[in-house]
PDB file of N, CA and C in Angstrom:
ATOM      1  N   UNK W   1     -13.222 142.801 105.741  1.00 48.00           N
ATOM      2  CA  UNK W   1     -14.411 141.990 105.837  1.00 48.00           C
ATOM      3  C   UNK W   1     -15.108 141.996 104.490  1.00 48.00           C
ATOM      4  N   UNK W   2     -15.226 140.887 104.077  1.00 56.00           N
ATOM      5  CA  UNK W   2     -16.087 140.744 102.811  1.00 56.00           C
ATOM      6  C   UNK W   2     -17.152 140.489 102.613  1.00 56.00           C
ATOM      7  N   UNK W   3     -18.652 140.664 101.915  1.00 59.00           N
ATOM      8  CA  UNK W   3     -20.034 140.008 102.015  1.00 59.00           C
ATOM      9  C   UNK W   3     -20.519 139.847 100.696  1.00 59.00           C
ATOM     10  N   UNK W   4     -21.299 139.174 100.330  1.00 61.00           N
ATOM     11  CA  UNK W   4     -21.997 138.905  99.305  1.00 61.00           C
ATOM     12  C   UNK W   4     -23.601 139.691  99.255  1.00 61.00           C
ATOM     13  N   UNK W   5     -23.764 140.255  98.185  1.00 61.00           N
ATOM     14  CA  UNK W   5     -24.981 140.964  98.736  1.00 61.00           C
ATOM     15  C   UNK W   5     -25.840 140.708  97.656  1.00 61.00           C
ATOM     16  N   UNK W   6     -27.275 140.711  97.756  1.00 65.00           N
ATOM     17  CA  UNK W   6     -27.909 140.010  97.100  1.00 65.00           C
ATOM     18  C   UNK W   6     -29.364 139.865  97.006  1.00 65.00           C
ATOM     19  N   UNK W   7     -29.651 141.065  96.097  1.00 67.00           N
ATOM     20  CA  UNK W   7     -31.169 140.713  95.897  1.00 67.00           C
ATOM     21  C   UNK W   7     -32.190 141.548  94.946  1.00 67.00           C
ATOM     22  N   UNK W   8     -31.048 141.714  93.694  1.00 65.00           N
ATOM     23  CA  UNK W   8     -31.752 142.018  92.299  1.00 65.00           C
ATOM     24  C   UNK W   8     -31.815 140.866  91.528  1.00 65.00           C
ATOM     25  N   UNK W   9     -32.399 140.694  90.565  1.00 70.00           N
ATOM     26  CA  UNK W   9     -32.752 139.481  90.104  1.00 70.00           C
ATOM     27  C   UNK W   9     -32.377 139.855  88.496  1.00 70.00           C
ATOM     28  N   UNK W  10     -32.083 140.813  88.307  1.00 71.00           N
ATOM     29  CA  UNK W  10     -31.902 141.470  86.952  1.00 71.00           C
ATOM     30  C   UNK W  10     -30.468 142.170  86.832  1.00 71.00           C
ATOM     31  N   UNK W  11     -29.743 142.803  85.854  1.00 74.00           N
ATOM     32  CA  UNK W  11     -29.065 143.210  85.947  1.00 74.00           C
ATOM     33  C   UNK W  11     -28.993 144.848  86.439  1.00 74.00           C
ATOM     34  N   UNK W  12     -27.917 145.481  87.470  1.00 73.00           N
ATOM     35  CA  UNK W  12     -27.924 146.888  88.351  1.00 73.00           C
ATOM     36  C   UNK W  12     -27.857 147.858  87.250  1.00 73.00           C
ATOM     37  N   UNK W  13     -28.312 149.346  86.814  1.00 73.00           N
ATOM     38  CA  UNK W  13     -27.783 150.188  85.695  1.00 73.00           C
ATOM     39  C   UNK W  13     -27.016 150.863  86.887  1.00 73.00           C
ATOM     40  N   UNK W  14     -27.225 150.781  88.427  1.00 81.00           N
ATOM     41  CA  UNK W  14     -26.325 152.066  88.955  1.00 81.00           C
ATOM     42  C   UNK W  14     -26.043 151.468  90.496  1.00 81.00           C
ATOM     43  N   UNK W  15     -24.747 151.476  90.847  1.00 83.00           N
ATOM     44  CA  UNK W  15     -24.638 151.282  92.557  1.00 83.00           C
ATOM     45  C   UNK W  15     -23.904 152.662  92.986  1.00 83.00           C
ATOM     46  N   UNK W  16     -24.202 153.030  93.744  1.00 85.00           N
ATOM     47  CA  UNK W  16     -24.045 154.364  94.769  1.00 85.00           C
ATOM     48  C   UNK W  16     -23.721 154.187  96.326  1.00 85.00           C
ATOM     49  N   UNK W  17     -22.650 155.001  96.800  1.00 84.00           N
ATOM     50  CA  UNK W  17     -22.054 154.584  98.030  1.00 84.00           C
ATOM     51  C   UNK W  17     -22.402 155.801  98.872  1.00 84.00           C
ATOM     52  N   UNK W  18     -22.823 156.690 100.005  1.00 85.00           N
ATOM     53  CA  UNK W  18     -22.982 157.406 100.657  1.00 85.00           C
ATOM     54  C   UNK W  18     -22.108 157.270 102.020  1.00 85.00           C
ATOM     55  N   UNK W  19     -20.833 157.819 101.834  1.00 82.00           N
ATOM     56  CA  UNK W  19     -19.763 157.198 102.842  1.00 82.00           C
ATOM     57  C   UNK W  19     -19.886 157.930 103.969  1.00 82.00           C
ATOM     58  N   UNK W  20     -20.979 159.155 104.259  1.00 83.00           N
ATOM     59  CA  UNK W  20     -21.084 159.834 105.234  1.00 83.00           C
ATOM     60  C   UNK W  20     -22.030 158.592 106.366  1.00 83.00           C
ATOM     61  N   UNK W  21     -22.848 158.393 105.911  1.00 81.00           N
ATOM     62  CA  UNK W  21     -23.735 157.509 106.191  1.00 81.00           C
ATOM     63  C   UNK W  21     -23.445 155.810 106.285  1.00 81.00           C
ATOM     64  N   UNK W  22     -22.386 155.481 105.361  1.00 80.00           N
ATOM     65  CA  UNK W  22     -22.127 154.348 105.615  1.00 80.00           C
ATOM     66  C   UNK W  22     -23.155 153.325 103.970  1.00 80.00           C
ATOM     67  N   UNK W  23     -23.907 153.705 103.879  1.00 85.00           N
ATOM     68  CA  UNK W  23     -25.230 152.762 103.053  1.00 85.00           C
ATOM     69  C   UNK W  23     -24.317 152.768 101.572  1.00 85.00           C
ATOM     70  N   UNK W  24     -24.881 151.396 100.987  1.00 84.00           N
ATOM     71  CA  UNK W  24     -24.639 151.295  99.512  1.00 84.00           C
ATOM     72  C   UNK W  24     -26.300 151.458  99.215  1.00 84.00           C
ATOM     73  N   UNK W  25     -26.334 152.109  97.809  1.00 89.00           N
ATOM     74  CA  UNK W  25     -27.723 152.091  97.189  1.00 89.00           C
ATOM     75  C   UNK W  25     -27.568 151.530  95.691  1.00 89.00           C
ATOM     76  N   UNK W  26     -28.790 150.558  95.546  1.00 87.00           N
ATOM     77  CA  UNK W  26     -28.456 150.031  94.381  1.00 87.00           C
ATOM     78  C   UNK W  26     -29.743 149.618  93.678  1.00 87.00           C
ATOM     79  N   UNK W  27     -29.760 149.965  92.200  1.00 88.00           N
ATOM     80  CA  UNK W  27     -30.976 150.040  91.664  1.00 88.00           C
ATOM     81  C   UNK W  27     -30.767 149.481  90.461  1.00 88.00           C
ATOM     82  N   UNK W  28     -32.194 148.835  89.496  1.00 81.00           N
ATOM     83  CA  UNK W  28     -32.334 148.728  88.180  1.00 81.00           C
ATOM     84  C   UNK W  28     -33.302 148.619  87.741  1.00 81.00           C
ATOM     85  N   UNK W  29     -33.320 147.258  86.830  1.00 85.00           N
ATOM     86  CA  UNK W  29     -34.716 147.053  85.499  1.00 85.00           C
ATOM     87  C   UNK W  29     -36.319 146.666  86.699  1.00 85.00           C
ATOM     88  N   UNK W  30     -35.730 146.529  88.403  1.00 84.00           N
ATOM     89  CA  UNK W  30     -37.320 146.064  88.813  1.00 84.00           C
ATOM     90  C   UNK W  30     -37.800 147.448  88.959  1.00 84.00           C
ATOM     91  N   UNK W  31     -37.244 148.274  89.762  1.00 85.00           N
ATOM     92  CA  UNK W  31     -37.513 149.835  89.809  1.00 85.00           C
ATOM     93  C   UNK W  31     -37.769 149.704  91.446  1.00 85.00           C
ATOM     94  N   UNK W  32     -36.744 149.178  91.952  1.00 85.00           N
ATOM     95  CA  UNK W  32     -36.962 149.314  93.373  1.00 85.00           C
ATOM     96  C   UNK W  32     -35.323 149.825  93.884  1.00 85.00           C
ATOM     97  N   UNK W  33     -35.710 150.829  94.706  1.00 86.00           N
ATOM     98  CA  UNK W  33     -34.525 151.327  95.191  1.00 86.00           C
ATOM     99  C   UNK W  33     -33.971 150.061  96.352  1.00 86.00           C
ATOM    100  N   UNK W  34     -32.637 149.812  96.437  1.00 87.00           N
ATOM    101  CA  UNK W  34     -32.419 149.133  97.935  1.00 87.00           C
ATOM    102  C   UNK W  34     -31.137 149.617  98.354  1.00 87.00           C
ATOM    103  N   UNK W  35     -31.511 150.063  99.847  1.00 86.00           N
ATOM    104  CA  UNK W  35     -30.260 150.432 100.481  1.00 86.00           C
ATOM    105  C   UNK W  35     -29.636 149.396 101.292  1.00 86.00           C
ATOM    106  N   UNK W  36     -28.770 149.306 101.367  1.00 83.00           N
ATOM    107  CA  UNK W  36     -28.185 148.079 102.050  1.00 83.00           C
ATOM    108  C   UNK W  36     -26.781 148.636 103.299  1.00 83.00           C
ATOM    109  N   UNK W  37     -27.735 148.929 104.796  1.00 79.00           N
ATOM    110  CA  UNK W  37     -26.814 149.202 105.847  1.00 79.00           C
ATOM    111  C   UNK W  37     -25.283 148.627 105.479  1.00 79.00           C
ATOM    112  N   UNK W  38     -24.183 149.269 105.809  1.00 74.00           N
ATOM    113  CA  UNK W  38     -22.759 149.268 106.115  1.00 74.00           C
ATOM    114  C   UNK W  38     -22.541 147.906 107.792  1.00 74.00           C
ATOM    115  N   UNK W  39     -23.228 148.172 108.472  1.00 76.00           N
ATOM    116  CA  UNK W  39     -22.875 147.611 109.670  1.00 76.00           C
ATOM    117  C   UNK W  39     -24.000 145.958 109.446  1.00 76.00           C
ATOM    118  N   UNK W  40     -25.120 146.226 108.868  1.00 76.00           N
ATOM    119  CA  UNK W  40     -25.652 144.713 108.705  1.00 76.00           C
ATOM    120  C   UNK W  40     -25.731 143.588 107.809  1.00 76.00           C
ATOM    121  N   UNK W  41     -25.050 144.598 106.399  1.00 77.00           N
ATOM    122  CA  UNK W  41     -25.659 144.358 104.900  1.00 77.00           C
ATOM    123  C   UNK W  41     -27.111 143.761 105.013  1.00 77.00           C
ATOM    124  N   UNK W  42     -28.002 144.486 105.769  1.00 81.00           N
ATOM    125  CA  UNK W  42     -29.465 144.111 105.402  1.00 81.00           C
ATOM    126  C   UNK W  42     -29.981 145.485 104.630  1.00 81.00           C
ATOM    127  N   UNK W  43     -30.934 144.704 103.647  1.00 85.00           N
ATOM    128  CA  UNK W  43     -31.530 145.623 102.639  1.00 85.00           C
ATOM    129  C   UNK W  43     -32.397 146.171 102.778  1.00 85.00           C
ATOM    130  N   UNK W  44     -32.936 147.282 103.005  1.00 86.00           N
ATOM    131  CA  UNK W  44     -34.191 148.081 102.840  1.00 86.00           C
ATOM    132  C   UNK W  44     -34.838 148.972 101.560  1.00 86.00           C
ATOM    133  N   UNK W  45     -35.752 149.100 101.608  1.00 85.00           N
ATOM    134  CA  UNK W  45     -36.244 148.969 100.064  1.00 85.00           C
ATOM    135  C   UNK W  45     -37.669 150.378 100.147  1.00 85.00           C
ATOM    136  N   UNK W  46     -37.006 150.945  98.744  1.00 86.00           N
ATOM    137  CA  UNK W  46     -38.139 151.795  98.518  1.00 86.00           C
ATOM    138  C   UNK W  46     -38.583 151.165  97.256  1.00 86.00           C
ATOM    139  N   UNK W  47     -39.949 150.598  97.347  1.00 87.00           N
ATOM    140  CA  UNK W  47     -40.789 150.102  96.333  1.00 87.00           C
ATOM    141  C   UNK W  47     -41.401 150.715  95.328  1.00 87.00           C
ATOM    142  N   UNK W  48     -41.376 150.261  94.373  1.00 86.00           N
ATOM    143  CA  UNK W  48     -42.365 151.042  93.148  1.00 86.00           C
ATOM    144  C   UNK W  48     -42.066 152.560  92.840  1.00 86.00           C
ATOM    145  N   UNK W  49     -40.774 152.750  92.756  1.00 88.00           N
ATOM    146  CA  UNK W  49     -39.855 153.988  92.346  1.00 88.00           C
ATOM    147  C   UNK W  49     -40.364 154.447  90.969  1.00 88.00           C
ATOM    148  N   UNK W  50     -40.398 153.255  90.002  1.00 84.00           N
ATOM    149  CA  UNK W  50     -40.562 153.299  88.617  1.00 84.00           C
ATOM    150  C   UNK W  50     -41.249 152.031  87.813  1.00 84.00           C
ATOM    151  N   UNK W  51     -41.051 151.817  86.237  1.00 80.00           N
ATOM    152  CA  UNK W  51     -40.996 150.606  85.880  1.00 80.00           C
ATOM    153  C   UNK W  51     -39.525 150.200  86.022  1.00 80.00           C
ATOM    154  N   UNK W  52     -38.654 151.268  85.768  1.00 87.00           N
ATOM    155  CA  UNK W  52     -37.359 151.172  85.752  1.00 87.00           C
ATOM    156  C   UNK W  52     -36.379 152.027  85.990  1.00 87.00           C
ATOM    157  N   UNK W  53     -35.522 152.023  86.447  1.00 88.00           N
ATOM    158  CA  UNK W  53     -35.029 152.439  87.101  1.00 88.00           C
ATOM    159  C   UNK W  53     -33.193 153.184  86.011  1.00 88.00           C
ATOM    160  N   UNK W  54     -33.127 154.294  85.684  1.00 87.00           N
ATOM    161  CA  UNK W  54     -32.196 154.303  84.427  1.00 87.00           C
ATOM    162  C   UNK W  54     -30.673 154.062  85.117  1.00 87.00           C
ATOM    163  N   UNK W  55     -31.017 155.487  86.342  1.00 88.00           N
ATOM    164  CA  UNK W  55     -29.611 156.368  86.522  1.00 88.00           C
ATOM    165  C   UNK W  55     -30.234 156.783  88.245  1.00 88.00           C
ATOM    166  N   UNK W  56     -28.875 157.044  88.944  1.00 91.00           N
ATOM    167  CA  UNK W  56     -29.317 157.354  90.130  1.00 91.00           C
ATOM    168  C   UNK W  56     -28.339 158.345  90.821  1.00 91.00           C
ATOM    169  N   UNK W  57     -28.481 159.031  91.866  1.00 92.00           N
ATOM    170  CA  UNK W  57     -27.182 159.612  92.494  1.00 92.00           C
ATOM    171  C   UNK W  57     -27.641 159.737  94.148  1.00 92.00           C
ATOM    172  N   UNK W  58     -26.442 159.993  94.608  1.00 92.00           N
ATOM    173  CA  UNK W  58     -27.179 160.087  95.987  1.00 92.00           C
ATOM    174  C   UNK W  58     -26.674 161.542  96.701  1.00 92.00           C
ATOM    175  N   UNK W  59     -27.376 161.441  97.500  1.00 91.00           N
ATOM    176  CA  UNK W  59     -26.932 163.361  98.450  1.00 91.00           C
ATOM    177  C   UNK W  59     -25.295 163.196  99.227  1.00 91.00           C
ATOM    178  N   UNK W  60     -24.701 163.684  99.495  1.00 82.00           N
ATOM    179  CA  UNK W  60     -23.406 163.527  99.999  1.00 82.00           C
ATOM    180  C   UNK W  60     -23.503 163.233 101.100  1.00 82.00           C
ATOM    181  N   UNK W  61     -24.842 163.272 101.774  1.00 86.00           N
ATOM    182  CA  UNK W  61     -24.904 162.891 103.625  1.00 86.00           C
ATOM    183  C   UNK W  61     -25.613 161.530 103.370  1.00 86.00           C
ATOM    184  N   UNK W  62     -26.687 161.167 102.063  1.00 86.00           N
ATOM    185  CA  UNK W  62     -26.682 160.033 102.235  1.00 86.00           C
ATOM    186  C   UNK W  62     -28.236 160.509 102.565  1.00 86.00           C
ATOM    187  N   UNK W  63     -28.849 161.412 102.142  1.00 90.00           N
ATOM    188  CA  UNK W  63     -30.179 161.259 102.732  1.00 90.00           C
ATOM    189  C   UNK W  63     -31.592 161.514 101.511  1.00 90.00           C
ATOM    190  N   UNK W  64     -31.036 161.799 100.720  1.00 93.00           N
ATOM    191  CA  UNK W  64     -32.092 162.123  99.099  1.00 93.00           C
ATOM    192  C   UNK W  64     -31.166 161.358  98.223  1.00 93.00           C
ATOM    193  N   UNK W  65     -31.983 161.013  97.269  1.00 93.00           N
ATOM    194  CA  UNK W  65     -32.043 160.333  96.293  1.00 93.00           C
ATOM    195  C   UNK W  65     -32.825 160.834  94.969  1.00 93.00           C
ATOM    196  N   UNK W  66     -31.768 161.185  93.799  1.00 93.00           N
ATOM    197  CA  UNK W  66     -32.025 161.550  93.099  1.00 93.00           C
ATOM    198  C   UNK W  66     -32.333 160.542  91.302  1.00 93.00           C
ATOM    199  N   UNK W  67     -33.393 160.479  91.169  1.00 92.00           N
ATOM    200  CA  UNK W  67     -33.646 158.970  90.042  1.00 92.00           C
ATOM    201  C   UNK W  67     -34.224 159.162  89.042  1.00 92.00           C
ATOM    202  N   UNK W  68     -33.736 159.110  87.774  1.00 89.00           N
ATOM    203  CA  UNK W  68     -33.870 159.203  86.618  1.00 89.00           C
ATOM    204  C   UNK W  68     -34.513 157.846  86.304  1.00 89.00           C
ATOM    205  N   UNK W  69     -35.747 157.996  85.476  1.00 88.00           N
ATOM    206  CA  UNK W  69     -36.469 156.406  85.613  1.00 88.00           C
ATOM    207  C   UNK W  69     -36.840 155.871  84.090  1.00 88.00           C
ATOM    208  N   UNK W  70     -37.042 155.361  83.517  1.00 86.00           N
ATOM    209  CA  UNK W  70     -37.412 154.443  81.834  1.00 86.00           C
ATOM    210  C   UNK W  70     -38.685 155.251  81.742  1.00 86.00           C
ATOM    211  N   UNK W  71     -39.665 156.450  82.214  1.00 86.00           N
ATOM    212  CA  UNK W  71     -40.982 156.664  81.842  1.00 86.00           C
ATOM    213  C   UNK W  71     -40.511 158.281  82.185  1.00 86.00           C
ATOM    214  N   UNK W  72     -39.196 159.044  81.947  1.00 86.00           N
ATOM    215  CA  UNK W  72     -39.330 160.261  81.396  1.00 86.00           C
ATOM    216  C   UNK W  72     -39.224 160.721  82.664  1.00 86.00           C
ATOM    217  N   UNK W  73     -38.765 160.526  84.211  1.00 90.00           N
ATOM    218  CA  UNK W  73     -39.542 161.588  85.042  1.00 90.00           C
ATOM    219  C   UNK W  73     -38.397 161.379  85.830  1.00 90.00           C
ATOM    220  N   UNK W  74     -37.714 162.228  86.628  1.00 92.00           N
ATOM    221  CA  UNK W  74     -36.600 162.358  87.653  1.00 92.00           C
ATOM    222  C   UNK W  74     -37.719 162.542  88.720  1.00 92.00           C
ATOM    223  N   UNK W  75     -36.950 161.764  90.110  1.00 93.00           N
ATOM    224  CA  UNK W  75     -38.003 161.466  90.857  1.00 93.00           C
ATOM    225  C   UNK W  75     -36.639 161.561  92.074  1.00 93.00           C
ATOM    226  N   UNK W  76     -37.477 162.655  92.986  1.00 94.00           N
ATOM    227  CA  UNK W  76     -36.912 163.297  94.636  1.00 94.00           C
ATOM    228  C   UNK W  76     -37.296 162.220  95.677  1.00 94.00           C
ATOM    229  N   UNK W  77     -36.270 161.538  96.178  1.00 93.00           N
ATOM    230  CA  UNK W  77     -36.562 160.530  97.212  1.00 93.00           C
ATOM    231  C   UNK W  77     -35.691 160.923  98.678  1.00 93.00           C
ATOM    232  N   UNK W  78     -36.744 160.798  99.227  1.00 93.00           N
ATOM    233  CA  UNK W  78     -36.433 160.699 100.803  1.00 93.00           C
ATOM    234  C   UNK W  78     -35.296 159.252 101.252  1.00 93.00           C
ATOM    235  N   UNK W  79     -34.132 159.024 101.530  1.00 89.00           N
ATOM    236  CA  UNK W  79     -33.620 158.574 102.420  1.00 89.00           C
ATOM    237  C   UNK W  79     -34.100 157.968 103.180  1.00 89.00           C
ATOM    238  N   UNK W  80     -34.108 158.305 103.783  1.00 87.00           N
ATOM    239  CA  UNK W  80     -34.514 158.563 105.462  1.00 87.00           C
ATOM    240  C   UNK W  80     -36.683 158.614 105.631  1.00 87.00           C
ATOM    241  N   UNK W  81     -36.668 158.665 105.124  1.00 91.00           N
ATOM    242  CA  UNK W  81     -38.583 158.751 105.197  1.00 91.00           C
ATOM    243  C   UNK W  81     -39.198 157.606 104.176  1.00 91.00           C
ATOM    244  N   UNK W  82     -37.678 157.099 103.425  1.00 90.00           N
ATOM    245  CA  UNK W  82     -37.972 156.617 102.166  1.00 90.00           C
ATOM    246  C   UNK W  82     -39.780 156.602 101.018  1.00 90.00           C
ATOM    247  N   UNK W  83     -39.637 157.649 101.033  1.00 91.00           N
ATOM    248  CA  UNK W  83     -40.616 157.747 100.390  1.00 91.00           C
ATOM    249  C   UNK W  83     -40.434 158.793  98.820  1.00 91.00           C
ATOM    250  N   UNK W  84     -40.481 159.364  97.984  1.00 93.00           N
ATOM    251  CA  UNK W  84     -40.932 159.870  97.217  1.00 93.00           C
ATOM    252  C   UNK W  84     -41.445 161.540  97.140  1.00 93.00           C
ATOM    253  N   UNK W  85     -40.593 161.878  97.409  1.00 94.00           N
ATOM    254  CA  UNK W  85     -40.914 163.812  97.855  1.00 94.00           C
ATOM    255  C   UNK W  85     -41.333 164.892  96.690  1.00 94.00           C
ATOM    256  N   UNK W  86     -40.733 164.245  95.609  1.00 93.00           N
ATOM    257  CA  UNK W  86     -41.163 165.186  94.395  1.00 93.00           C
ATOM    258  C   UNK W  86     -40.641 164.803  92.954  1.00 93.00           C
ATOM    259  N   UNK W  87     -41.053 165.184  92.167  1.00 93.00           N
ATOM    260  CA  UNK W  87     -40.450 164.665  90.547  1.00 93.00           C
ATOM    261  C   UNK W  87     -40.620 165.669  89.643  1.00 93.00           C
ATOM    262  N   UNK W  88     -39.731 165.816  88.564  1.00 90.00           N
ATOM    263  CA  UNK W  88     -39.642 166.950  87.390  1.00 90.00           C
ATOM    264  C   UNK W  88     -40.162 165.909  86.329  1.00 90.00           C
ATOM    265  N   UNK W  89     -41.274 165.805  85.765  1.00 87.00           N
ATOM    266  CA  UNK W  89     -42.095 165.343  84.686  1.00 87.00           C
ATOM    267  C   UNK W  89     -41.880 166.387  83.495  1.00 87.00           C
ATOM    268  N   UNK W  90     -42.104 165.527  82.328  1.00 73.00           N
ATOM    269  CA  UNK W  90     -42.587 165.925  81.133  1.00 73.00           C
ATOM    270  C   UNK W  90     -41.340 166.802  80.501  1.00 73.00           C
ATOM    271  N   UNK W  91     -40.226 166.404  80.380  1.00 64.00           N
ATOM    272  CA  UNK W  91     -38.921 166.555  79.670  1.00 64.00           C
ATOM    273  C   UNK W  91     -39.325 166.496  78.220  1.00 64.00           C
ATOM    274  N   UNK W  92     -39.319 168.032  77.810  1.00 58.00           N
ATOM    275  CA  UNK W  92     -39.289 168.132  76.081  1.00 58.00           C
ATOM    276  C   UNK W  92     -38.279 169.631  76.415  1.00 58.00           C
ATOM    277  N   UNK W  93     -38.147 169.682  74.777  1.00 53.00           N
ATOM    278  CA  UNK W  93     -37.485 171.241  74.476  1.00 53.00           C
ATOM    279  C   UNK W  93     -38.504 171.975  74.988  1.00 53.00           C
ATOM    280  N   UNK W  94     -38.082 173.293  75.846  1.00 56.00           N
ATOM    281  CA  UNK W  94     -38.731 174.083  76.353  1.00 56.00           C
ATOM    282  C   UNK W  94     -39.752 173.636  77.553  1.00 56.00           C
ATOM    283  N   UNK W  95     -40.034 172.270  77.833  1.00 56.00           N
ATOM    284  CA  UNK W  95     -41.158 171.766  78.756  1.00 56.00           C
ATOM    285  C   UNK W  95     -40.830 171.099  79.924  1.00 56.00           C
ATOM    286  N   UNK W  96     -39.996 172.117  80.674  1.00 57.00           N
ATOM    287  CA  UNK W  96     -40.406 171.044  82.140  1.00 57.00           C
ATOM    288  C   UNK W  96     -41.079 171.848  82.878  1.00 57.00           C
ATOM    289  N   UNK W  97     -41.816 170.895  83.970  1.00 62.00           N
ATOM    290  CA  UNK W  97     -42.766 170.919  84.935  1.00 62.00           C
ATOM    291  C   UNK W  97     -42.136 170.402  86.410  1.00 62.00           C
ATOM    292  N   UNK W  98     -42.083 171.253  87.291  1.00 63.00           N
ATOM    293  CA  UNK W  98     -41.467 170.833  88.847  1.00 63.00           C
ATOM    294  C   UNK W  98     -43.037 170.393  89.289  1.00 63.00           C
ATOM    295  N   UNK W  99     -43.500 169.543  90.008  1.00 64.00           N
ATOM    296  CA  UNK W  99     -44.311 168.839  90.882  1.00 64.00           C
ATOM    297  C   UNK W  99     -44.175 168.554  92.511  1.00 64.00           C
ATOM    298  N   UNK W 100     -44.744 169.481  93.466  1.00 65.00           N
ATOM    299  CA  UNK W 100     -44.732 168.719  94.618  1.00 65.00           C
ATOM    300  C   UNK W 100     -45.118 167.309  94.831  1.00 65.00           C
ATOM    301  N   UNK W 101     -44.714 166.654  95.822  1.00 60.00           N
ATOM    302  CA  UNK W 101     -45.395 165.265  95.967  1.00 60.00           C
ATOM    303  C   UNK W 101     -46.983 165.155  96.110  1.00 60.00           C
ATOM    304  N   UNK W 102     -47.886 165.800  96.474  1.00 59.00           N
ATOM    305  CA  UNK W 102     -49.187 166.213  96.392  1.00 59.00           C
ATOM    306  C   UNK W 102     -49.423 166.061  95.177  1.00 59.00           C
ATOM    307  N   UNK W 103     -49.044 167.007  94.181  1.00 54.00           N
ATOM    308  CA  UNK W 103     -49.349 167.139  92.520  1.00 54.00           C
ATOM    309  C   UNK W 103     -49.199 165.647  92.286  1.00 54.00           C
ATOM    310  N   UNK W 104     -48.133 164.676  92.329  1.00 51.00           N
ATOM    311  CA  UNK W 104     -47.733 163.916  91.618  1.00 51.00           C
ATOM    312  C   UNK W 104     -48.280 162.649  91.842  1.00 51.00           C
ATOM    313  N   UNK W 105     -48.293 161.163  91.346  1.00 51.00           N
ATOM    314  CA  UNK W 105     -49.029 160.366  91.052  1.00 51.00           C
ATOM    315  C   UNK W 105     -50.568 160.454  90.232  1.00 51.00           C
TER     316      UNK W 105
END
């Protein structure tokens, strides 16, 4: 079965498959995560991730999301809650900072 899928408007830096789960995840220059179900190809979307979106990986069950973004900050995403759980800010020699989701924004 084949589908066309469709709904970055820019070019992808990363697509990610979570075969436990079934979902493709696919991200770039808008900074919106979108997962796109196996059984509907409908897209669901975690908004306002970043300005941009670099590099991405996903958990082996398919449920965190791990995102390297254009403004310096790796950013812990919920799956499944799709939301935003935590981020490691402020990448220098000698300087990182872990942040709960509380701390952050």
């Amino acid at each position: 079965m084949a589908a066309t899928l469709h709904w970055h408007s820019n070019p992808l830096f990363n697509i990610e498959y979570a075969q436990q789960t079934g979902q493709l995840f696919s991200a770039g220059i808008e900074g919106v995560m979108v997962m796109w179900a196996q059984s509907t190809f409908t897209p669901a979307f975690i908004p306002r991730v970043a300005t941009r979106i670099v590099s991405f990986t996903v958990s082996g069950d398919g449920s965190q999301l791990f995102v390297a973004c254009s403004d310096n900050v790796i950013r812990f995403i919920s799956a499944t809650e799709k939301e935003i759980v935590g981020a490691i800010v402020g990448f220098s020699i000698g300087s990182v900072r872990i942040v709960e989701n509380d701390d952050y924004e």
